[in-house]
């Protein structure tokens, strides 16, 4: 087993200003840091060159990259970035297979089979494809009024909700759903890391189940997905809740109505008689949001939680 001495690199002289630092200088540094941070690029280049070289980590290019990594780490303190011209080039323009992007966004012929440990481990791990959800799995397997949650909820809501009241709120709830489904569809497309859009379940859970060798990018996208999903959920809640001077029962009726439609059918037709495509692709999560909203409304009615609704601007 070989043990090397730790690297001893010369200290990078920090960038200095010939005047007092201002908020504009700080802003310029933050923008420059975002644009010039090369730490990830240096690390990946180090990994690939070590795989391509017979000398592995002892290759002179890897030694240079180790020094550049130290410089990249100190960039936040020194203000001196690593430039592209300093990066050693690879020995050949292909990537080891353990860098393969499993989302298949890039040229699949741009890889070679690595004979190093990472390549062997990569090929030993098999990632199963996510099972495709049965399009009909959302439909109720028994009549709506026989659903156990329906029966329990109706017992709790019977003094506040009637079928007539549900019908009166039908248009508002459907309008809320169509807006929700449209935005949900956009989120599926925007925050995917592959060619296929995210599933309804991924968006609702705020996670990305697609496999990718770019774990940092997936983590960043998951964070953005979570923020976008949370905002969309809040919009639905606001539509159901109304305002603080509205009857709480109206909040409950709208929520119950949304959940009722999610159970009633897995398809819906517009005014022209055509099936609404978004119905199947969003009704499951919309139903869960509606059910949660109904329970929250019941808690407010029962004085088990404070009323979270907004005040009208004129109040």
GROMACS .gro file of C-alpha atoms in nm:
model
  315
    1UNK     CA    1   0.000   0.000   0.000
    2UNK     CA    2   0.146   0.336  -0.103
    3UNK     CA    3   0.095   0.648   0.103
    4UNK     CA    4   0.182   0.982  -0.051
    5UNK     CA    5   0.275   1.297   0.128
    6UNK     CA    6   0.000   1.561   0.136
    7UNK     CA    7   0.025   1.829  -0.128
    8UNK     CA    8   0.202   2.149  -0.036
    9UNK     CA    9   0.084   2.422  -0.269
   10UNK     CA   10   0.187   2.788  -0.273
   11UNK     CA   11  -0.065   3.024  -0.118
   12UNK     CA   12  -0.264   3.219  -0.372
   13UNK     CA   13  -0.231   3.590  -0.312
   14UNK     CA   14  -0.578   3.730  -0.241
   15UNK     CA   15  -0.722   3.986  -0.478
   16UNK     CA   16  -0.698   4.332  -0.326
   17UNK     CA   17  -0.886   4.654  -0.393
   18UNK     CA   18  -0.720   4.994  -0.403
   19UNK     CA   19  -1.025   5.151  -0.240
   20UNK     CA   20  -1.273   5.079   0.040
   21UNK     CA   21  -1.502   4.785  -0.037
   22UNK     CA   22  -1.858   4.878  -0.133
   23UNK     CA   23  -2.180   4.681  -0.171
   24UNK     CA   24  -2.127   4.700  -0.547
   25UNK     CA   25  -1.789   4.526  -0.507
   26UNK     CA   26  -1.956   4.253  -0.303
   27UNK     CA   27  -2.223   4.208  -0.570
   28UNK     CA   28  -1.957   4.187  -0.842
   29UNK     CA   29  -1.770   3.922  -0.643
   30UNK     CA   30  -2.082   3.710  -0.594
   31UNK     CA   31  -2.161   3.724  -0.967
   32UNK     CA   32  -1.799   3.644  -1.053
   33UNK     CA   33  -1.801   3.352  -0.809
   34UNK     CA   34  -2.114   3.204  -0.967
   35UNK     CA   35  -1.973   3.243  -1.318
   36UNK     CA   36  -1.616   3.130  -1.240
   37UNK     CA   37  -1.654   2.847  -0.988
   38UNK     CA   38  -1.475   2.550  -1.149
   39UNK     CA   39  -1.454   2.313  -0.851
   40UNK     CA   40  -1.693   2.056  -0.997
   41UNK     CA   41  -1.526   2.070  -1.339
   42UNK     CA   42  -1.179   2.023  -1.186
   43UNK     CA   43  -1.301   1.723  -0.985
   44UNK     CA   44  -1.461   1.551  -1.285
   45UNK     CA   45  -1.157   1.615  -1.506
   46UNK     CA   46  -0.934   1.467  -1.233
   47UNK     CA   47  -1.155   1.157  -1.213
   48UNK     CA   48  -1.160   1.100  -1.590
   49UNK     CA   49  -0.788   1.159  -1.652
   50UNK     CA   50  -0.700   0.924  -1.364
   51UNK     CA   51  -0.914   0.660  -1.536
   52UNK     CA   52  -0.759   0.719  -1.880
   53UNK     CA   53  -0.399   0.719  -1.761
   54UNK     CA   54  -0.200   0.405  -1.681
   55UNK     CA   55  -0.042   0.600  -1.394
   56UNK     CA   56  -0.379   0.673  -1.241
   57UNK     CA   57  -0.365   0.940  -0.971
   58UNK     CA   58   0.012   0.965  -1.011
   59UNK     CA   59  -0.026   1.105  -1.360
   60UNK     CA   60   0.129   1.457  -1.387
   61UNK     CA   61  -0.201   1.593  -1.515
   62UNK     CA   62  -0.379   1.460  -1.204
   63UNK     CA   63  -0.112   1.619  -0.986
   64UNK     CA   64  -0.176   1.951  -1.160
   65UNK     CA   65  -0.552   1.910  -1.116
   66UNK     CA   66  -0.505   1.839  -0.743
   67UNK     CA   67  -0.325   2.172  -0.715
   68UNK     CA   68  -0.598   2.347  -0.913
   69UNK     CA   69  -0.860   2.192  -0.686
   70UNK     CA   70  -0.688   2.352  -0.388
   71UNK     CA   71  -0.697   2.684  -0.574
   72UNK     CA   72  -1.066   2.635  -0.658
   73UNK     CA   73  -1.148   2.564  -0.292
   74UNK     CA   74  -0.974   2.885  -0.187
   75UNK     CA   75  -1.150   3.091  -0.455
   76UNK     CA   76  -1.415   3.209  -0.209
   77UNK     CA   77  -1.139   3.349   0.017
   78UNK     CA   78  -0.881   3.461  -0.237
   79UNK     CA   79  -1.108   3.591  -0.513
   80UNK     CA   80  -0.875   3.427  -0.768
   81UNK     CA   81  -1.060   3.171  -0.985
   82UNK     CA   82  -0.933   2.875  -1.185
   83UNK     CA   83  -0.940   2.951  -1.558
   84UNK     CA   84  -1.022   2.703  -1.834
   85UNK     CA   85  -0.678   2.750  -1.987
   86UNK     CA   86  -0.519   2.603  -1.672
   87UNK     CA   87  -0.708   2.271  -1.696
   88UNK     CA   88  -0.507   1.980  -1.843
   89UNK     CA   89  -0.679   1.816  -2.139
   90UNK     CA   90  -0.795   1.454  -2.140
   91UNK     CA   91  -0.592   1.193  -2.325
   92UNK     CA   92  -0.885   1.116  -2.553
   93UNK     CA   93  -1.229   1.279  -2.593
   94UNK     CA   94  -1.442   1.000  -2.447
   95UNK     CA   95  -1.592   0.945  -2.103
   96UNK     CA   96  -1.558   0.635  -1.884
   97UNK     CA   97  -1.880   0.438  -1.862
   98UNK     CA   98  -1.927   0.519  -1.492
   99UNK     CA   99  -1.991   0.879  -1.605
  100UNK     CA  100  -2.278   0.756  -1.821
  101UNK     CA  101  -2.590   0.973  -1.797
  102UNK     CA  102  -2.865   0.721  -1.739
  103UNK     CA  103  -3.127   0.971  -1.849
  104UNK     CA  104  -2.995   0.925  -2.206
  105UNK     CA  105  -2.978   1.294  -2.289
  106UNK     CA  106  -2.640   1.274  -2.461
  107UNK     CA  107  -2.465   1.071  -2.732
  108UNK     CA  108  -2.462   0.713  -2.602
  109UNK     CA  109  -2.155   0.627  -2.817
  110UNK     CA  110  -1.936   0.879  -2.637
  111UNK     CA  111  -1.828   0.630  -2.367
  112UNK     CA  112  -1.570   0.355  -2.320
  113UNK     CA  113  -1.564   0.064  -2.077
  114UNK     CA  114  -1.346   0.154  -1.783
  115UNK     CA  115  -1.126  -0.123  -1.641
  116UNK     CA  116  -1.065   0.065  -1.315
  117UNK     CA  117  -1.250  -0.004  -0.990
  118UNK     CA  118  -1.519   0.259  -1.052
  119UNK     CA  119  -1.600   0.108  -1.391
  120UNK     CA  120  -1.626  -0.245  -1.249
  121UNK     CA  121  -1.851  -0.128  -0.966
  122UNK     CA  122  -2.066   0.074  -1.206
  123UNK     CA  123  -2.135  -0.226  -1.428
  124UNK     CA  124  -2.217  -0.444  -1.128
  125UNK     CA  125  -2.499  -0.214  -1.023
  126UNK     CA  126  -2.822  -0.259  -1.215
  127UNK     CA  127  -3.088   0.009  -1.190
  128UNK     CA  128  -3.438  -0.120  -1.256
  129UNK     CA  129  -3.667   0.086  -1.471
  130UNK     CA  130  -3.949   0.257  -1.286
  131UNK     CA  131  -4.271   0.062  -1.343
  132UNK     CA  132  -4.523   0.245  -1.556
  133UNK     CA  133  -4.842   0.327  -1.370
  134UNK     CA  134  -5.154   0.169  -1.504
  135UNK     CA  135  -5.363   0.450  -1.653
  136UNK     CA  136  -5.677   0.293  -1.512
  137UNK     CA  137  -5.537   0.241  -1.163
  138UNK     CA  138  -5.681   0.573  -1.044
  139UNK     CA  139  -6.039   0.485  -1.116
  140UNK     CA  140  -6.253   0.381  -0.825
  141UNK     CA  141  -6.283   0.006  -0.778
  142UNK     CA  142  -6.624   0.043  -0.616
  143UNK     CA  143  -6.900   0.306  -0.612
  144UNK     CA  144  -6.794   0.639  -0.465
  145UNK     CA  145  -7.048   0.634  -0.183
  146UNK     CA  146  -6.913   0.296  -0.068
  147UNK     CA  147  -6.561   0.436  -0.028
  148UNK     CA  148  -6.471   0.403   0.344
  149UNK     CA  149  -6.316   0.750   0.367
  150UNK     CA  150  -6.619   0.897   0.188
  151UNK     CA  151  -6.850   0.741   0.445
  152UNK     CA  152  -6.648   0.862   0.743
  153UNK     CA  153  -6.601   1.207   0.596
  154UNK     CA  154  -6.970   1.240   0.512
  155UNK     CA  155  -7.053   1.157   0.873
  156UNK     CA  156  -6.824   1.441   0.987
  157UNK     CA  157  -6.944   1.683   0.720
  158UNK     CA  158  -7.316   1.607   0.708
  159UNK     CA  159  -7.410   1.921   0.898
  160UNK     CA  160  -7.195   2.141   0.672
  161UNK     CA  161  -7.195   1.980   0.324
  162UNK     CA  162  -7.481   1.891   0.095
  163UNK     CA  163  -7.478   1.761  -0.260
  164UNK     CA  164  -7.654   2.081  -0.366
  165UNK     CA  165  -7.374   2.290  -0.216
  166UNK     CA  166  -7.116   2.075  -0.396
  167UNK     CA  167  -7.294   2.135  -0.726
  168UNK     CA  168  -7.296   2.510  -0.663
  169UNK     CA  169  -6.918   2.514  -0.616
  170UNK     CA  170  -6.860   2.282  -0.913
  171UNK     CA  171  -6.740   2.549  -1.158
  172UNK     CA  172  -6.493   2.708  -0.916
  173UNK     CA  173  -6.346   2.371  -0.821
  174UNK     CA  174  -6.313   2.260  -1.184
  175UNK     CA  175  -6.151   2.592  -1.273
  176UNK     CA  176  -5.905   2.542  -0.985
  177UNK     CA  177  -5.831   2.191  -1.106
  178UNK     CA  178  -5.767   2.294  -1.467
  179UNK     CA  179  -5.528   2.566  -1.352
  180UNK     CA  180  -5.359   2.316  -1.121
  181UNK     CA  181  -5.325   2.054  -1.397
  182UNK     CA  182  -5.183   2.309  -1.642
  183UNK     CA  183  -4.916   2.423  -1.396
  184UNK     CA  184  -4.846   2.065  -1.289
  185UNK     CA  185  -4.782   1.973  -1.652
  186UNK     CA  186  -4.536   2.261  -1.684
  187UNK     CA  187  -4.352   2.155  -1.368
  188UNK     CA  188  -4.320   1.799  -1.504
  189UNK     CA  189  -4.149   1.933  -1.816
  190UNK     CA  190  -3.931   2.201  -1.656
  191UNK     CA  191  -3.779   2.008  -1.366
  192UNK     CA  192  -3.704   1.675  -1.531
  193UNK     CA  193  -3.341   1.568  -1.573
  194UNK     CA  194  -3.420   1.339  -1.865
  195UNK     CA  195  -3.613   1.338  -2.187
  196UNK     CA  196  -3.930   1.212  -2.024
  197UNK     CA  197  -4.133   1.445  -1.804
  198UNK     CA  198  -4.163   1.375  -1.433
  199UNK     CA  199  -4.455   1.171  -1.308
  200UNK     CA  200  -4.741   1.311  -1.104
  201UNK     CA  201  -4.613   1.117  -0.800
  202UNK     CA  202  -4.263   1.268  -0.830
  203UNK     CA  203  -4.399   1.622  -0.842
  204UNK     CA  204  -4.636   1.560  -0.550
  205UNK     CA  205  -4.357   1.412  -0.336
  206UNK     CA  206  -4.111   1.680  -0.445
  207UNK     CA  207  -3.846   1.431  -0.552
  208UNK     CA  208  -3.689   1.299  -0.873
  209UNK     CA  209  -3.664   0.921  -0.907
  210UNK     CA  210  -3.482   0.926  -1.242
  211UNK     CA  211  -3.127   0.794  -1.218
  212UNK     CA  212  -2.836   1.021  -1.307
  213UNK     CA  213  -2.461   1.027  -1.258
  214UNK     CA  214  -2.491   1.403  -1.205
  215UNK     CA  215  -2.608   1.383  -0.846
  216UNK     CA  216  -2.543   1.750  -0.772
  217UNK     CA  217  -2.763   1.858  -1.064
  218UNK     CA  218  -3.039   1.622  -0.952
  219UNK     CA  219  -3.021   1.751  -0.594
  220UNK     CA  220  -3.039   2.110  -0.715
  221UNK     CA  221  -3.333   2.027  -0.942
  222UNK     CA  222  -3.509   1.848  -0.654
  223UNK     CA  223  -3.478   2.163  -0.442
  224UNK     CA  224  -3.627   2.375  -0.720
  225UNK     CA  225  -3.899   2.116  -0.778
  226UNK     CA  226  -3.989   2.124  -0.409
  227UNK     CA  227  -4.023   2.503  -0.413
  228UNK     CA  228  -4.237   2.501  -0.729
  229UNK     CA  229  -4.461   2.223  -0.594
  230UNK     CA  230  -4.504   2.392  -0.257
  231UNK     CA  231  -4.614   2.715  -0.425
  232UNK     CA  232  -4.861   2.528  -0.647
  233UNK     CA  233  -5.009   2.352  -0.345
  234UNK     CA  234  -5.048   2.686  -0.166
  235UNK     CA  235  -5.237   2.825  -0.465
  236UNK     CA  236  -5.487   2.538  -0.449
  237UNK     CA  237  -5.527   2.586  -0.074
  238UNK     CA  238  -5.596   2.957  -0.119
  239UNK     CA  239  -5.866   2.886  -0.377
  240UNK     CA  240  -6.036   2.636  -0.148
  241UNK     CA  241  -6.001   2.841   0.171
  242UNK     CA  242  -6.128   3.173   0.039
  243UNK     CA  243  -6.103   3.463   0.282
  244UNK     CA  244  -6.138   3.490   0.658
  245UNK     CA  245  -6.479   3.658   0.634
  246UNK     CA  246  -6.619   3.373   0.419
  247UNK     CA  247  -6.807   3.092   0.598
  248UNK     CA  248  -6.567   2.810   0.693
  249UNK     CA  249  -6.828   2.570   0.560
  250UNK     CA  250  -6.763   2.709   0.210
  251UNK     CA  251  -6.397   2.606   0.243
  252UNK     CA  252  -6.510   2.259   0.347
  253UNK     CA  253  -6.759   2.231   0.059
  254UNK     CA  254  -6.496   2.324  -0.202
  255UNK     CA  255  -6.245   2.078  -0.057
  256UNK     CA  256  -6.501   1.800  -0.038
  257UNK     CA  257  -6.609   1.877  -0.394
  258UNK     CA  258  -6.250   1.842  -0.522
  259UNK     CA  259  -6.207   1.509  -0.350
  260UNK     CA  260  -6.548   1.393  -0.469
  261UNK     CA  261  -6.453   1.452  -0.833
  262UNK     CA  262  -6.121   1.273  -0.789
  263UNK     CA  263  -6.308   0.959  -0.684
  264UNK     CA  264  -6.600   0.989  -0.918
  265UNK     CA  265  -6.416   0.925  -1.244
  266UNK     CA  266  -6.072   0.899  -1.401
  267UNK     CA  267  -6.187   1.090  -1.711
  268UNK     CA  268  -6.369   1.413  -1.769
  269UNK     CA  269  -6.515   1.580  -2.076
  270UNK     CA  270  -6.510   1.946  -2.168
  271UNK     CA  271  -6.800   2.146  -2.311
  272UNK     CA  272  -6.741   1.993  -2.657
  273UNK     CA  273  -6.761   1.637  -2.527
  274UNK     CA  274  -6.387   1.563  -2.562
  275UNK     CA  275  -6.192   1.392  -2.286
  276UNK     CA  276  -5.970   1.632  -2.091
  277UNK     CA  277  -5.619   1.485  -2.114
  278UNK     CA  278  -5.496   1.652  -1.795
  279UNK     CA  279  -5.767   1.484  -1.588
  280UNK     CA  280  -5.587   1.151  -1.557
  281UNK     CA  281  -5.247   1.318  -1.522
  282UNK     CA  282  -5.334   1.535  -1.223
  283UNK     CA  283  -5.656   1.417  -1.057
  284UNK     CA  284  -5.488   1.179  -0.812
  285UNK     CA  285  -5.272   1.446  -0.647
  286UNK     CA  286  -5.554   1.701  -0.670
  287UNK     CA  287  -5.776   1.460  -0.481
  288UNK     CA  288  -5.518   1.421  -0.204
  289UNK     CA  289  -5.478   1.798  -0.177
  290UNK     CA  290  -5.855   1.834  -0.157
  291UNK     CA  291  -5.883   1.568   0.114
  292UNK     CA  292  -5.610   1.734   0.321
  293UNK     CA  293  -5.785   2.070   0.280
  294UNK     CA  294  -6.114   1.916   0.397
  295UNK     CA  295  -5.952   1.782   0.716
  296UNK     CA  296  -5.794   2.123   0.783
  297UNK     CA  297  -6.132   2.293   0.740
  298UNK     CA  298  -6.289   2.047   0.986
  299UNK     CA  299  -6.014   2.128   1.238
  300UNK     CA  300  -6.093   2.499   1.207
  301UNK     CA  301  -6.465   2.433   1.245
  302UNK     CA  302  -6.395   2.220   1.553
  303UNK     CA  303  -6.167   2.491   1.701
  304UNK     CA  304  -5.873   2.251   1.698
  305UNK     CA  305  -5.655   2.491   1.500
  306UNK     CA  306  -5.658   2.866   1.428
  307UNK     CA  307  -5.812   2.995   1.108
  308UNK     CA  308  -5.520   3.040   0.860
  309UNK     CA  309  -5.720   3.220   0.591
  310UNK     CA  310  -5.620   3.554   0.445
  311UNK     CA  311  -5.805   3.877   0.501
  312UNK     CA  312  -5.949   4.066   0.210
  313UNK     CA  313  -5.758   4.381   0.123
  314UNK     CA  314  -6.062   4.589   0.219
  315UNK     CA  315  -6.083   4.433   0.568
   0.00000   0.00000   0.00000
